[in-house]
């Protein structure tokens, strides 16, 4: 059993990573950067999973992390494909250029 | 229940399905058969199916009457079970046919007369390019008519009933390029719909009362119902009156008779087959078939009898003033159907069927004869342009004369016997007024038929020299059916049906043949020695009047016409039925729609509600539209805000 302080530090790291990712998603304009920020958010969550797993002494959290990593890989593949498609239609990756859903 | 032999199961279905097969082949391959314009293949096929159907019907009847090998003894009322048509809980309708003396007579009439008219059509329609369509309709009609008379329960009867209505519509409007023909077809269809609504409602009442729609069940159990006296409005009375509404539509009785004279727009064989011999008698058949039920309601019986007598008289008076040869016959048909309903209404169902049977012969004969006249006149139907045709078309004249004598009720001809029995039944059951009306109508019948005969075949030709040159006798395919029908019009009145009973063959008259179907004791015939003489005298007087007015002293006609002008005006206007209906439709239906139903209720209320709902939704959407910016970032922000909101709620609630 690890020291409680370790869990707190790990959670703090997780929060920082997640927050950075969230900010990036909302503030950056480049599609690829946004995608990377999403990955950052996912990894922030992963850190939290591992920390809780260590604290609780079970493997559940670590198993979940593997799931998240698989899903993240798939998401990256699909996301990058979409990025290519977007670039082909508008010759730019500026998110503000894509507003076809405007009501 | 007897052990059913396989043959008895199969035969009725074969009778029924042969004409349907003919229809299917002609409908699918008619165009292909038609390639060669002179080719009559379509007609031969249609004739073959109906004649084969007639042969099977005769065989079935012989088995039914115990004349040829089969289970010994008379076998009545045997439903031939096929398969279930529909089954909903306890409500089941089997696809069952009923072969009993009544339906055997009907199917013989339908297929027998039908065969002759099919053959006649070969000649009559020879110059029409649309023969496959014509013969396919005729075959389809024969199928539905057989279904109507053979159907073992009311829903099956109703299917046949609607089917013949459809074929009637199709055949009236056969020459659809003529506006009046398609209008007449439409009128027949719409008027019949009114009656059919009554038929459906009547069936519902019957199901409510019996829990079954099987014709045998109804006939067997009707006697157990409490009889309803005059002006007692029990379920039986209401059911019978509703069903009779259907009969007035199909059989052209007041007030729904208006379609039949217009139906003469169809080809003449159609008028003979559908609008004289078979379909229009469906109402009489239905009332007779449900005779045991009608017998329980005095009100319904009285309504049937009075309607029949009134219609007979009214149509007879209209027929006197018509100039179109086919319209005279059309009103004559309405009038004779009135006679049949009069007979049914006084309880003489067997006599009604008897008159139906003799009428089928001589009215088909008269219609086909008029077709032969029209054929000879190259399409002319106005009797005022005919005259003196008896030497030019002697065969047509001879057979037409037989038909005229038969319908007028001259002794030794078929119509005399059946009409005599109707008169006797009316008098014998204590309806002297109805008897008087019927006797006078018999006089009228003789008068207008003699008038038709004199105008067409006697005197001088009035159609002009060129038309006179064209007059020609019809081909054998048209004359042969005429001769056969003429023979039938003579002997049908006293033809006896051989029936085996307990080893011996008896010869039975038609009213007694069908009597078991009514579950009533056979009525003792009222032998009034003076009645046949009076009936014959009235017929002769009618013919004499026509003789005087049209041949002997035509100058009398003008003075008589001026004396009777008000009455003649009413007759010519056909008692203003069409005017009243027209005014009703114009004022009440069209006018009411214009001012209230269409503009206020439909356009205002119903459309208004729908349109309001639409505009309301649109307005709401318009105000909420800006929420959709199209930027992914905004959507994601909302997702985040939502997630935060939910998590905060879970944490701090």
XYZ file of C-alpha atoms in Angstrom, chain B residues 107-634:
528
model
C -76.928 -21.877 -61.312
C -78.733 -23.540 -64.198
C -80.287 -20.207 -65.138
C -76.982 -18.356 -64.828
C -74.891 -20.822 -66.805
C -77.653 -21.805 -69.251
C -78.820 -18.333 -70.226
C -75.224 -17.175 -69.844
C -74.027 -19.720 -72.419
C -76.605 -18.621 -74.961
C -75.729 -14.966 -74.455
C -72.011 -15.734 -74.771
C -72.681 -17.430 -78.103
C -74.875 -14.534 -79.193
C -72.080 -12.112 -78.328
C -69.825 -13.881 -80.824
C -71.993 -12.461 -83.567
C -73.037 -9.229 -81.915
C -69.533 -8.119 -80.968
C -67.879 -9.424 -84.150
C -67.082 -5.913 -85.345
C -65.691 -4.674 -82.044
C -61.936 -4.487 -81.656
C -62.058 -4.971 -77.923
C -63.543 -8.468 -77.888
C -61.038 -10.060 -75.481
C -61.822 -7.387 -72.894
C -65.555 -7.848 -73.433
C -65.445 -11.616 -73.090
C -63.122 -11.501 -70.119
C -65.633 -9.244 -68.324
C -68.481 -11.579 -69.270
C -66.570 -14.547 -67.870
C -65.707 -12.681 -64.710
C -69.341 -11.756 -64.325
C -70.408 -15.388 -64.690
C -67.929 -16.371 -61.984
C -69.165 -13.757 -59.514
C -72.795 -14.523 -60.266
C -72.169 -18.217 -59.596
C -70.401 -17.299 -56.383
C -73.427 -15.228 -55.427
C -75.890 -18.083 -55.921
C -73.623 -20.890 -54.689
C -72.023 -19.124 -51.722
C -72.833 -20.971 -48.522
C -72.831 -17.957 -46.241
C -73.748 -14.300 -46.425
C -70.187 -12.916 -46.715
C -69.512 -15.146 -49.734
C -72.837 -14.088 -51.208
C -71.743 -10.527 -50.580
C -68.458 -11.077 -52.421
C -70.416 -12.316 -55.426
C -72.854 -9.447 -54.980
C -70.076 -6.856 -55.122
C -68.317 -8.709 -57.910
C -71.312 -8.670 -60.216
C -71.740 -4.984 -59.349
C -68.163 -4.375 -60.451
C -68.671 -6.299 -63.699
C -71.912 -4.443 -64.285
C -70.028 -1.156 -63.937
C -67.266 -2.332 -66.271
C -69.691 -3.581 -68.906
C -72.095 -0.630 -68.821
C -69.082 1.558 -69.419
C -67.610 -0.879 -71.928
C -67.658 1.766 -74.638
C -65.868 4.131 -72.313
C -65.137 6.695 -74.990
C -68.820 7.581 -74.905
C -69.442 10.020 -72.058
C -72.988 8.832 -71.447
C -71.757 5.225 -71.107
C -69.174 5.945 -68.446
C -71.632 8.233 -66.644
C -74.221 5.452 -66.651
C -71.672 2.995 -65.279
C -70.792 5.404 -62.524
C -74.449 5.946 -61.682
C -75.069 2.208 -61.431
C -72.066 1.842 -59.163
C -72.928 4.719 -56.844
C -76.617 3.810 -56.527
C -75.682 0.228 -55.773
C -73.272 1.358 -53.065
C -76.219 2.830 -51.168
C -77.976 -0.505 -51.240
C -74.813 -2.406 -50.364
C -74.393 -0.375 -47.194
C -77.799 -1.717 -46.162
C -76.702 -5.239 -46.992
C -73.624 -5.014 -44.776
C -75.595 -3.543 -41.873
C -78.206 -6.266 -42.321
C -75.509 -8.940 -42.136
C -74.255 -7.454 -38.880
C -77.759 -7.594 -37.434
C -78.147 -11.195 -38.549
C -74.839 -12.172 -36.996
C -75.983 -10.501 -33.805
C -79.210 -12.478 -33.814
C -77.877 -15.895 -34.900
C -74.163 -15.862 -34.134
C -73.695 -17.274 -37.600
C -73.838 -16.088 -41.167
C -74.239 -19.540 -42.664
C -77.279 -19.675 -44.927
C -78.310 -23.137 -43.752
C -77.982 -22.110 -40.088
C -80.124 -19.051 -40.713
C -82.797 -21.006 -42.567
C -82.856 -23.754 -39.926
C -82.987 -21.459 -36.925
C -85.132 -18.611 -38.204
C -88.303 -20.440 -37.253
C -87.234 -20.444 -33.612
C -87.168 -16.652 -33.447
C -90.160 -14.850 -32.059
C -92.334 -13.658 -34.937
C -92.564 -9.888 -35.090
C -95.961 -8.411 -35.781
C -96.773 -5.464 -37.982
C -94.963 -2.256 -36.959
C -92.978 -4.083 -34.327
C -89.373 -3.026 -34.721
C -87.427 -6.033 -33.532
C -83.986 -7.095 -34.757
C -85.407 -9.394 -37.425
C -87.478 -6.617 -38.957
C -84.555 -4.206 -38.975
C -82.200 -6.805 -40.433
C -84.696 -7.761 -43.128
C -85.392 -4.153 -44.072
C -81.677 -3.348 -44.300
C -81.088 -6.404 -46.461
C -84.050 -5.397 -48.583
C -82.412 -2.005 -49.103
C -79.539 -3.937 -50.667
C -82.043 -5.829 -52.793
C -83.705 -2.632 -54.001
C -80.320 -1.405 -55.162
C -79.297 -4.554 -56.989
C -82.750 -5.405 -58.322
C -83.694 -1.850 -59.282
C -86.724 -1.316 -57.063
C -88.055 2.012 -55.823
C -86.284 4.129 -54.679
C -82.990 2.831 -56.089
C -84.245 1.813 -59.539
C -82.849 4.852 -61.352
C -79.654 3.194 -62.520
C -81.127 0.346 -64.554
C -82.624 2.300 -67.484
C -79.366 4.216 -67.847
C -77.477 0.937 -67.791
C -78.809 0.303 -71.299
C -75.762 2.235 -72.508
C -73.865 -1.045 -72.349
C -73.727 -3.523 -75.221
C -77.036 -5.356 -75.682
C -75.802 -8.833 -74.650
C -74.798 -7.221 -71.372
C -78.284 -5.805 -70.950
C -79.693 -9.259 -71.580
C -77.350 -11.170 -69.291
C -76.744 -8.772 -66.428
C -79.591 -6.296 -66.494
C -82.414 -8.678 -67.307
C -81.759 -12.358 -66.706
C -79.280 -12.746 -63.879
C -77.699 -9.967 -61.836
C -80.799 -7.873 -61.237
C -82.565 -10.966 -59.936
C -79.928 -11.328 -57.211
C -82.100 -9.290 -54.846
C -85.025 -11.653 -55.394
C -82.742 -14.616 -54.830
C -81.393 -13.119 -51.616
C -84.845 -12.382 -50.225
C -86.022 -15.878 -51.177
C -82.888 -17.444 -49.723
C -83.556 -15.684 -46.439
C -87.257 -16.424 -46.812
C -87.563 -18.151 -43.436
C -86.156 -15.015 -41.819
C -88.422 -12.649 -43.716
C -91.335 -14.876 -42.810
C -90.803 -13.941 -39.142
C -91.383 -10.251 -39.751
C -94.751 -9.064 -40.981
C -93.463 -5.535 -41.474
C -90.610 -6.599 -43.721
C -92.902 -8.811 -45.785
C -95.383 -6.007 -46.255
C -92.647 -3.569 -47.241
C -91.294 -6.038 -49.786
C -94.723 -6.690 -51.272
C -95.757 -3.034 -51.428
C -92.422 -1.959 -52.881
C -92.661 -4.676 -55.493
C -96.215 -3.820 -56.512
C -95.538 -0.075 -56.600
C -92.399 -0.551 -58.655
C -94.189 -2.878 -61.052
C -96.951 -0.345 -61.669
C -94.691 2.685 -61.873
C -92.146 1.127 -64.222
C -94.997 -0.221 -66.357
C -96.455 3.244 -66.847
C -93.049 4.676 -67.732
C -92.420 1.900 -70.253
C -95.576 2.910 -72.126
C -94.100 6.263 -73.150
C -90.505 5.309 -73.939
C -89.312 5.434 -77.529
C -85.912 3.753 -77.139
C -86.415 0.040 -77.743
C -83.974 -0.963 -75.021
C -85.399 1.467 -72.492
C -88.858 -0.016 -72.899
C -87.339 -3.382 -72.086
C -85.376 -1.897 -69.187
C -88.497 -0.490 -67.539
C -90.240 -3.734 -68.333
C -87.488 -5.538 -66.403
C -87.933 -3.214 -63.433
C -91.640 -3.904 -63.575
C -91.227 -7.696 -63.743
C -88.762 -7.610 -60.853
C -91.482 -5.793 -58.968
C -93.750 -8.773 -59.662
C -91.134 -11.097 -58.188
C -90.834 -9.032 -55.027
C -94.597 -8.892 -54.777
C -94.655 -12.693 -54.829
C -91.884 -12.908 -52.235
C -93.595 -10.291 -50.094
C -96.822 -12.252 -49.849
C -94.848 -15.327 -48.819
C -94.821 -17.156 -52.140
C -91.044 -17.422 -52.418
C -91.247 -20.416 -54.724
C -93.480 -18.467 -57.085
C -91.025 -15.555 -57.026
C -88.240 -17.902 -58.101
C -90.580 -19.401 -60.698
C -91.183 -15.997 -62.233
C -87.465 -15.247 -62.002
C -86.847 -18.431 -63.976
C -89.425 -17.852 -66.714
C -88.540 -14.152 -66.888
C -84.897 -15.056 -67.463
C -85.899 -16.844 -70.657
C -88.256 -14.370 -72.219
C -86.491 -11.201 -71.111
C -83.136 -12.486 -72.346
C -84.931 -13.378 -75.561
C -86.460 -9.919 -75.867
C -83.179 -8.154 -75.174
C -81.258 -10.319 -77.599
C -84.042 -9.811 -80.128
C -83.814 -6.058 -79.670
C -80.045 -6.438 -80.122
C -80.705 -8.220 -83.384
C -83.010 -5.365 -84.431
C -80.389 -2.775 -83.487
C -77.798 -4.817 -85.364
C -80.058 -4.848 -88.411
C -80.666 -1.111 -88.088
C -76.906 -0.411 -87.843
C -77.129 0.925 -84.301
C -80.469 2.749 -84.413
C -82.433 2.335 -81.170
C -85.303 4.758 -81.665
C -88.484 2.852 -82.446
C -89.917 5.869 -84.248
C -87.407 5.237 -87.023
C -88.231 1.569 -87.355
C -91.348 -0.162 -88.607
C -92.249 -2.935 -90.994
C -89.236 -5.002 -90.078
C -91.122 -8.286 -89.874
C -90.595 -9.166 -93.535
C -86.948 -8.097 -93.586
C -85.775 -9.978 -90.491
C -88.288 -12.822 -90.141
C -86.312 -14.948 -87.680
C -85.843 -12.060 -85.303
C -89.509 -11.174 -85.675
C -90.699 -14.708 -85.003
C -88.666 -15.136 -81.858
C -89.484 -11.631 -80.677
C -93.169 -12.383 -81.106
C -92.791 -15.447 -78.882
C -91.045 -13.325 -76.248
C -93.761 -10.678 -76.400
C -96.530 -13.241 -75.992
C -94.628 -14.849 -73.127
C -94.145 -11.631 -71.164
C -97.695 -10.489 -71.865
C -99.077 -13.591 -70.228
C -100.799 -15.333 -73.104
C -101.673 -18.932 -72.206
C -99.300 -21.682 -73.334
C -96.376 -19.243 -73.009
C -94.135 -19.228 -69.946
C -94.995 -15.837 -68.529
C -98.651 -16.741 -68.213
C -98.040 -19.479 -65.673
C -95.700 -17.630 -63.365
C -97.682 -14.394 -63.497
C -100.901 -16.286 -62.882
C -99.432 -17.812 -59.751
C -98.245 -14.418 -58.505
C -101.752 -13.041 -58.938
C -103.213 -16.079 -57.206
C -100.740 -15.776 -54.347
C -101.487 -12.075 -53.874
C -105.210 -12.689 -53.780
C -104.982 -15.897 -51.782
C -102.991 -14.299 -48.965
C -105.488 -11.483 -48.595
C -103.960 -8.592 -50.481
C -106.739 -7.536 -52.856
C -105.226 -4.090 -53.442
C -101.880 -5.530 -54.442
C -103.723 -8.026 -56.609
C -105.521 -5.194 -58.365
C -102.268 -3.324 -58.963
C -100.641 -6.473 -60.318
C -103.565 -7.206 -62.618
C -103.518 -3.676 -64.002
C -99.739 -3.874 -64.427
C -100.201 -7.105 -66.367
C -102.478 -5.176 -68.727
C -99.877 -2.427 -69.021
C -97.190 -5.015 -69.707
C -99.144 -6.434 -72.608
C -99.857 -2.923 -73.862
C -96.306 -1.588 -73.910
C -94.869 -4.806 -75.286
C -97.453 -4.883 -78.067
C -96.688 -1.212 -78.744
C -93.000 -2.081 -79.035
C -93.797 -4.961 -81.358
C -96.103 -2.887 -83.575
C -93.764 0.094 -83.761
C -90.795 -2.062 -84.654
C -92.088 -4.807 -86.873
C -95.389 -3.572 -88.313
C -96.470 -0.611 -90.393
C -94.195 1.233 -92.781
C -90.464 1.685 -92.439
C -89.774 5.181 -91.067
C -85.987 5.277 -91.015
C -85.279 6.600 -94.496
C -84.335 4.889 -97.723
C -80.651 4.388 -97.042
C -81.189 2.797 -93.637
C -83.841 0.551 -95.196
C -81.337 -0.688 -97.701
C -78.943 -1.718 -94.923
C -81.427 -3.811 -92.948
C -80.162 -7.386 -92.793
C -80.840 -10.533 -90.818
C -78.280 -11.379 -88.136
C -75.734 -14.235 -88.411
C -76.522 -17.736 -87.142
C -74.540 -17.223 -83.948
C -77.132 -14.609 -82.970
C -80.196 -16.422 -84.306
C -79.467 -19.797 -82.742
C -79.611 -18.435 -79.158
C -82.790 -16.571 -80.096
C -84.460 -19.767 -81.282
C -83.361 -21.717 -78.213
C -84.554 -18.969 -75.886
C -87.849 -18.797 -77.751
C -88.293 -22.510 -77.198
C -87.495 -21.964 -73.521
C -89.962 -19.092 -73.336
C -92.675 -21.483 -74.424
C -91.948 -24.539 -72.346
C -90.458 -23.010 -69.182
C -93.920 -22.420 -67.799
C -94.960 -26.023 -67.619
C -91.597 -27.758 -67.626
C -91.459 -30.376 -64.879
C -88.310 -31.318 -63.036
C -87.706 -35.021 -62.553
C -86.694 -35.848 -59.016
C -86.034 -39.220 -57.490
C -87.761 -39.843 -54.222
C -87.855 -43.185 -52.454
C -86.950 -45.101 -55.539
C -89.467 -43.530 -57.881
C -88.953 -40.567 -60.169
C -91.506 -37.815 -59.681
C -92.070 -34.888 -61.976
C -92.300 -31.716 -59.969
C -93.129 -28.128 -60.866
C -90.489 -25.524 -60.140
C -92.143 -23.810 -57.158
C -92.285 -27.163 -55.381
C -88.711 -27.968 -56.381
C -87.330 -24.995 -54.501
C -89.850 -25.046 -51.648
C -87.653 -27.074 -49.232
C -85.125 -24.229 -49.237
C -87.638 -21.982 -47.481
C -88.337 -24.337 -44.554
C -92.008 -23.427 -44.906
C -94.869 -25.728 -45.670
C -95.669 -25.637 -49.368
C -98.554 -23.291 -49.885
C -101.682 -24.829 -51.222
C -102.264 -23.309 -54.617
C -105.356 -21.213 -54.714
C -107.228 -22.617 -57.617
C -109.527 -19.900 -58.747
C -110.998 -21.021 -62.042
C -111.795 -17.476 -63.117
C -108.325 -16.077 -62.429
C -106.491 -17.388 -65.544
C -109.346 -16.094 -67.662
C -109.217 -12.657 -66.066
C -105.435 -12.537 -66.430
C -105.615 -13.582 -70.070
C -108.381 -11.083 -70.697
C -106.330 -8.249 -69.218
C -103.381 -9.212 -71.415
C -105.594 -9.311 -74.499
C -107.134 -5.964 -73.621
C -103.634 -4.491 -73.326
C -102.661 -5.848 -76.729
C -105.926 -4.629 -78.236
C -105.403 -1.114 -76.915
C -101.967 -1.039 -78.477
C -103.428 -2.437 -81.690
C -106.016 0.291 -81.880
C -103.642 3.097 -81.006
C -100.735 2.090 -83.172
C -102.053 0.090 -86.108
C -105.773 0.316 -86.537
C -106.585 3.913 -85.647
C -103.406 5.913 -85.097
C -105.381 9.186 -85.295
C -106.975 8.242 -81.965
C -103.561 8.533 -80.373
C -103.295 12.316 -80.584
C -106.664 12.924 -78.982
C -105.952 10.397 -76.251
C -102.535 11.949 -75.661
C -104.049 15.409 -75.199
C -106.647 14.009 -72.825
C -104.012 12.294 -70.726
C -101.384 15.004 -71.031
C -100.717 15.596 -67.302
C -100.301 11.888 -66.643
C -98.105 11.371 -69.688
C -95.916 14.247 -68.622
C -95.294 12.528 -65.293
C -94.573 9.221 -67.043
C -92.153 10.859 -69.463
C -90.358 12.517 -66.563
C -90.087 9.076 -64.946
C -91.961 10.318 -61.882
C -89.271 12.977 -61.347
C -87.001 10.577 -59.470
C -83.925 11.763 -61.328
C -84.965 15.380 -60.791
C -85.400 14.863 -57.077
C -82.104 13.046 -56.712
C -80.364 15.659 -58.802
C -81.829 18.444 -56.697
C -80.934 16.605 -53.519
C -77.353 16.085 -54.602
C -77.062 19.658 -55.854
C -78.728 21.383 -52.936
C -77.962 19.237 -49.950
C -74.754 17.453 -50.822
C -72.970 19.972 -53.021
C -74.586 23.043 -51.452
C -74.067 21.813 -47.917
C -70.451 21.113 -48.684
C -69.922 24.513 -50.223
C -71.377 26.452 -47.330
C -70.605 24.278 -44.354
C -68.780 20.992 -44.652
C -66.112 21.938 -47.129
C -65.436 25.629 -46.428
C -66.065 25.647 -42.682
C -65.455 22.182 -41.313
C -62.878 20.798 -43.714
C -60.977 23.880 -44.824
C -61.585 25.843 -41.605
C -61.487 23.380 -38.744
C -59.565 20.319 -39.894
C -57.107 21.970 -42.280
C -56.849 24.884 -39.820
C -55.812 22.638 -36.956
C -53.226 20.866 -39.078
C -51.863 24.124 -40.476
C -51.697 25.757 -37.023
C -49.713 22.819 -35.680
C -47.328 23.199 -38.592
C -46.792 26.942 -38.246
C -46.385 26.651 -34.476
C -43.613 24.104 -34.860
C -41.990 26.287 -37.496
C -42.057 29.351 -35.303
C -40.515 27.520 -32.366
C -37.773 26.159 -34.583
C -37.065 29.651 -35.907
C -36.423 31.011 -32.411
C -34.196 28.091 -31.443
C -32.201 28.067 -34.689
C -29.220 30.237 -33.560
C -28.272 27.570 -30.995
C -26.880 25.562 -33.874
C -23.728 27.531 -34.713
C -22.048 24.790 -36.677
C -18.799 25.093 -34.684
C -17.660 21.799 -33.121
C -16.148 23.738 -30.260
C -19.500 25.107 -29.127
